[in-house]
CSV table of C-alpha atoms in Angstrom, one decimal:
chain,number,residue,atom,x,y,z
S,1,UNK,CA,77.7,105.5,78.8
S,2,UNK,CA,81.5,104.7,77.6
S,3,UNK,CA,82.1,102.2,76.4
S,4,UNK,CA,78.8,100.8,75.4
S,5,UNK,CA,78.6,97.4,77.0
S,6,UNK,CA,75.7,96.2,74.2
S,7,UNK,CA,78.9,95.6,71.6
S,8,UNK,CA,81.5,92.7,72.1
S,9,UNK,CA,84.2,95.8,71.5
S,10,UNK,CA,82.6,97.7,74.0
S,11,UNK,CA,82.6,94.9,76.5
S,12,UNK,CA,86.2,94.3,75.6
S,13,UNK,CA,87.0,98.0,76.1
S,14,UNK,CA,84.7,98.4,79.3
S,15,UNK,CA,87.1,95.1,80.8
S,16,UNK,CA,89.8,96.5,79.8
S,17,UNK,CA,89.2,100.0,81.4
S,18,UNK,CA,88.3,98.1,85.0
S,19,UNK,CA,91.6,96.7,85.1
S,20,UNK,CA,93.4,98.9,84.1
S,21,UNK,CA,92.4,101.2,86.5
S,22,UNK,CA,91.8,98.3,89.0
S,23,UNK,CA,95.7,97.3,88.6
S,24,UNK,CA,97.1,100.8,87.9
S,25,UNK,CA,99.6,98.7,85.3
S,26,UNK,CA,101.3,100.5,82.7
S,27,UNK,CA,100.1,100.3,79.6
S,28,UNK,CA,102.9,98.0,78.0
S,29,UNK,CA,101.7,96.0,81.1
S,30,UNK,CA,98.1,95.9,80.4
S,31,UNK,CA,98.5,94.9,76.6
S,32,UNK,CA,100.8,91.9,77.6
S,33,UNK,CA,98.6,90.1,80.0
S,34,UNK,CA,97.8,86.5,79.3
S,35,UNK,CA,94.7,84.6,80.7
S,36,UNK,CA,97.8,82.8,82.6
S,37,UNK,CA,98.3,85.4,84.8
S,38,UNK,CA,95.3,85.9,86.6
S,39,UNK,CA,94.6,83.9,89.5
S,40,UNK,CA,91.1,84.3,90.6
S,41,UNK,CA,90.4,81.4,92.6
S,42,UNK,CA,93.1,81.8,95.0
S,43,UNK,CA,92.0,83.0,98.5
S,44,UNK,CA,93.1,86.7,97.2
S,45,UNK,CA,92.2,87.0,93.7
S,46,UNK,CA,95.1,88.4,92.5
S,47,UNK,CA,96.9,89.2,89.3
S,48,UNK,CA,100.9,88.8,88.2
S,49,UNK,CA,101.9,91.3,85.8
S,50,UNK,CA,105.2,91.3,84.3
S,51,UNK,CA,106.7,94.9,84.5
S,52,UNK,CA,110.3,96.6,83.6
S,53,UNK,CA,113.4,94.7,83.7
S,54,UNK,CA,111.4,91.3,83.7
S,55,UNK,CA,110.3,91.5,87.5
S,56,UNK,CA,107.3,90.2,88.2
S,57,UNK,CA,104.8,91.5,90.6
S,58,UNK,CA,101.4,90.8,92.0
S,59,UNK,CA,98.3,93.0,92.2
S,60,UNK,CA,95.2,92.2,94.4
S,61,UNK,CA,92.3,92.5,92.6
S,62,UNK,CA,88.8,94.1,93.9
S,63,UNK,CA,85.4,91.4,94.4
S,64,UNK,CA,84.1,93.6,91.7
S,65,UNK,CA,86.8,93.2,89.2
S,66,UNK,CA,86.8,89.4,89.7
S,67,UNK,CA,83.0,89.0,88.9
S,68,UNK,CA,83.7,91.4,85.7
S,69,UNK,CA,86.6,89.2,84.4
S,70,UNK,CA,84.6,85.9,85.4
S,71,UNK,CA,82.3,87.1,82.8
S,72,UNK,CA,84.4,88.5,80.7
S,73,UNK,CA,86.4,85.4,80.4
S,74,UNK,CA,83.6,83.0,79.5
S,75,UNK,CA,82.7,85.6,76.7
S,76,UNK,CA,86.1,86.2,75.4
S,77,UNK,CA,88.0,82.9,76.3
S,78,UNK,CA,86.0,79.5,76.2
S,79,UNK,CA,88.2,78.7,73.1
S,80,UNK,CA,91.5,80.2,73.4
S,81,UNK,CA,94.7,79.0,75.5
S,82,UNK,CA,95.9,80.5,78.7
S,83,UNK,CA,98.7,82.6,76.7
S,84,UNK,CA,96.1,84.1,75.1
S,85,UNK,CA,96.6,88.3,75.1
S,86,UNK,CA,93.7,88.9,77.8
S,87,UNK,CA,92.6,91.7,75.6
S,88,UNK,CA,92.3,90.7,72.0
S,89,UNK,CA,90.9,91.5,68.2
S,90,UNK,CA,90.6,89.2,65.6
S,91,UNK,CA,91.8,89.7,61.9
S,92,UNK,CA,90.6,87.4,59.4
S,93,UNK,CA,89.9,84.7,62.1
S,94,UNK,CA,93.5,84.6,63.5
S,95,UNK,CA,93.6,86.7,67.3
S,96,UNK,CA,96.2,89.5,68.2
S,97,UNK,CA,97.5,91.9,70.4
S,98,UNK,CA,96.2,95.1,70.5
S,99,UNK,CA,98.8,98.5,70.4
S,100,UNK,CA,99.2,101.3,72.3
S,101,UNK,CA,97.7,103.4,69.5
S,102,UNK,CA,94.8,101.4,69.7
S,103,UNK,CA,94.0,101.9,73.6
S,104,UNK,CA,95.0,105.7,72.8
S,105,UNK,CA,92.5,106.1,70.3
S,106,UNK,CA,90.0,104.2,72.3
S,107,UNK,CA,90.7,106.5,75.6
S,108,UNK,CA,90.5,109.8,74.0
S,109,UNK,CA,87.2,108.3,72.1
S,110,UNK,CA,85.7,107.6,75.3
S,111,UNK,CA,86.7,111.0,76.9
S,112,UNK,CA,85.2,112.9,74.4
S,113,UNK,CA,81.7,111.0,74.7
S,114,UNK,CA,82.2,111.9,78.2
S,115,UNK,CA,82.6,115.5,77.6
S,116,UNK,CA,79.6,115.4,75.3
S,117,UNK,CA,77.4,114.8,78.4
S,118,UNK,CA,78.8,116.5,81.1
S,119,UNK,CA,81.5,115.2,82.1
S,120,UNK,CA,84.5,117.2,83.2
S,121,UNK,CA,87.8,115.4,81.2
S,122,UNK,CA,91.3,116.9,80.5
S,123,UNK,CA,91.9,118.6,77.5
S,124,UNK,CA,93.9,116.5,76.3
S,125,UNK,CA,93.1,112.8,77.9
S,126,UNK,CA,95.8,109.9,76.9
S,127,UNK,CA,97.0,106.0,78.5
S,128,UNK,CA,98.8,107.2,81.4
S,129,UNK,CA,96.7,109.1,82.6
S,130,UNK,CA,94.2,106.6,84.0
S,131,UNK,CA,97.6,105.2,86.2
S,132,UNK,CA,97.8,108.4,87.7
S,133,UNK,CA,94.3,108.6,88.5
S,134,UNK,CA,94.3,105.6,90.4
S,135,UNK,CA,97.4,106.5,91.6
S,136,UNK,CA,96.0,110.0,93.4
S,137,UNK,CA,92.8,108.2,94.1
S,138,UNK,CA,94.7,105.7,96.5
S,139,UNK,CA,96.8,108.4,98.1
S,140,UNK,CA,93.7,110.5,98.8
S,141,UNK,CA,91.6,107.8,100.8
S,142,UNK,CA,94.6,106.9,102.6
S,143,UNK,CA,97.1,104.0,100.8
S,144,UNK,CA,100.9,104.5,102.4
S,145,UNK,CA,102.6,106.0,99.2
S,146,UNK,CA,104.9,102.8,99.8
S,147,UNK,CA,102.2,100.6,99.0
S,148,UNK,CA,101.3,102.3,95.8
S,149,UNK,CA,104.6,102.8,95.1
S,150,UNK,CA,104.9,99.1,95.4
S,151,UNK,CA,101.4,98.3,92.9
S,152,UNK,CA,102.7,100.4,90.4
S,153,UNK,CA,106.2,98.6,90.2
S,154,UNK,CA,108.1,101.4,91.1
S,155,UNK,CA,111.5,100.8,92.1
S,156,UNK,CA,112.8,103.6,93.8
S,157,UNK,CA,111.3,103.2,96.9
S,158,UNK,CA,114.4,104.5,99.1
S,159,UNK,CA,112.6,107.2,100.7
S,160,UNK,CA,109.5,105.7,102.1
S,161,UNK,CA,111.3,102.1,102.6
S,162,UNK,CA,112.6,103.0,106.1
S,163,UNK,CA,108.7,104.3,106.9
S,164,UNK,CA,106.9,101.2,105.8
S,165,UNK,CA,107.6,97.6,105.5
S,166,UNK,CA,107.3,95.8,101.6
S,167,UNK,CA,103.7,94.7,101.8
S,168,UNK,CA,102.1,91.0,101.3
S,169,UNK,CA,99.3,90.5,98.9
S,170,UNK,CA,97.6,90.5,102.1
S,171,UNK,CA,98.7,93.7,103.5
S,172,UNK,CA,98.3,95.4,99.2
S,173,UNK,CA,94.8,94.0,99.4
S,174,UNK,CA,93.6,95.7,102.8
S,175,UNK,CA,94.8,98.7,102.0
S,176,UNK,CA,93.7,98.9,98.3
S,177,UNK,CA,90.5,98.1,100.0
S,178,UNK,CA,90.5,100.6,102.6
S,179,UNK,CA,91.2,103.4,100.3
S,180,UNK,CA,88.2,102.1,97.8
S,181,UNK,CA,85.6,102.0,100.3
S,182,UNK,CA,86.6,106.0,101.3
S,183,UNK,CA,84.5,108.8,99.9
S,184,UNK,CA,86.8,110.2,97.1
S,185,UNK,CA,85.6,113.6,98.0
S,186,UNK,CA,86.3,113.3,101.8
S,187,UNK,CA,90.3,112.4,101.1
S,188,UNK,CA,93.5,114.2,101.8
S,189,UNK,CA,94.1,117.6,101.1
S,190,UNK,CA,96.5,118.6,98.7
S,191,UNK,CA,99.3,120.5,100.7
S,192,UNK,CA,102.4,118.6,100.6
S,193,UNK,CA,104.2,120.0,97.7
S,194,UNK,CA,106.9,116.9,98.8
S,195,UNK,CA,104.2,114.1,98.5
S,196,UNK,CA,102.2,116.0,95.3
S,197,UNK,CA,106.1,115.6,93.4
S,198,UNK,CA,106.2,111.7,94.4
S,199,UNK,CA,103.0,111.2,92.7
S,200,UNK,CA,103.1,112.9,89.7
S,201,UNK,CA,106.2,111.4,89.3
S,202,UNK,CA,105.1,107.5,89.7
């Protein structure tokens, strides 16, 4: 499998893959976080990412994803403070952010493994990517594009805002949850050329 969860940097990248396909965050977003924005006791695990223009926003997180960053934590941060990077290497002792090269690197690494046994991946596999994939993946079992519009901190909003109302954690949750437990293959079919624009374009 990719990553290889034996290796601390595979468990790292594993994490990090979850959430960022959890979250649908962009990858600016995703190499930002501190451990002081997640929120996992609250009564909807959640998690506040900091996105263009300095708006913040906050992203319901799946049971699964909690119980992966509960361990994940206790691994990676017994010893570090909560402005820690939540993803992390270490250079002659002293921890830092890693870059968007890095996470590049790592993606098309992991593709390729994939590829090697069986896996159908694009041609040519890169960071955003994944966003779009959860993206679709929501839309297909069922999420209002407002509400995904809304998890991926998308501003322009003005032509679905008069459809749907801006959605509570509460309301982002149940319908992130909805569309997860639908089969993937059993979704929407692709024949709105309007809706297939507003996607590709988030």
């Amino acid at each position: 499998t990719a990553p290889d969860g034996k290796t601390k940097t595979g468990r790292r990248n594993q994490m990090m893959l979850i959430l960022y396909y959890d979250t649908a965050a962009r990858i600016s977003e995703l190499l930002e976080m501190t451990v002081s924005q997640l929120h996992l006791d609250a009564d909807i695990a959640y998690l506040t990412i900091l996105g263009k223009g300095r708006k913040y926003r906050n992203i319901p997180l799946m049971d699964k994803t909690v119980s992966h960053l509960k361990s994940y934590l206790h691994a990676f941060h017994r010893d570090t403070s909560v402005d820690c990077p939540l993803f992390y290497a270490r250079s002659h002792g002293k921890i830092h952010s890693l870059s968007h090269d890095t996470v590049e690197t790592m993606i098309k690494k992991y593709s390729k493994v994939c590829v090697e046994n069986g896996t159908s991946m694009p041609e040519q596999p890169h960071c955003h990517m994944i966003r779009k994939t959860r993206a679709m993946d929501l839309y297909k079992n069922g999420m209002p594009l407002a509400h995904i519009q809304q998890l991926l901190g998308h501003e322009n909003m003005s032509t679905t805002s008069g459809f749907y109302a801006f959605a509570t954690i509460e309301t982002l949750s149940k319908s992130m949850a909805a569309a997860n437990q639908e089969d993937i293959g059993v979704g929407k079919k692709w024949n709105d050329r309007d809706i297939l624009e507003k996607i590709y374009s988030l």
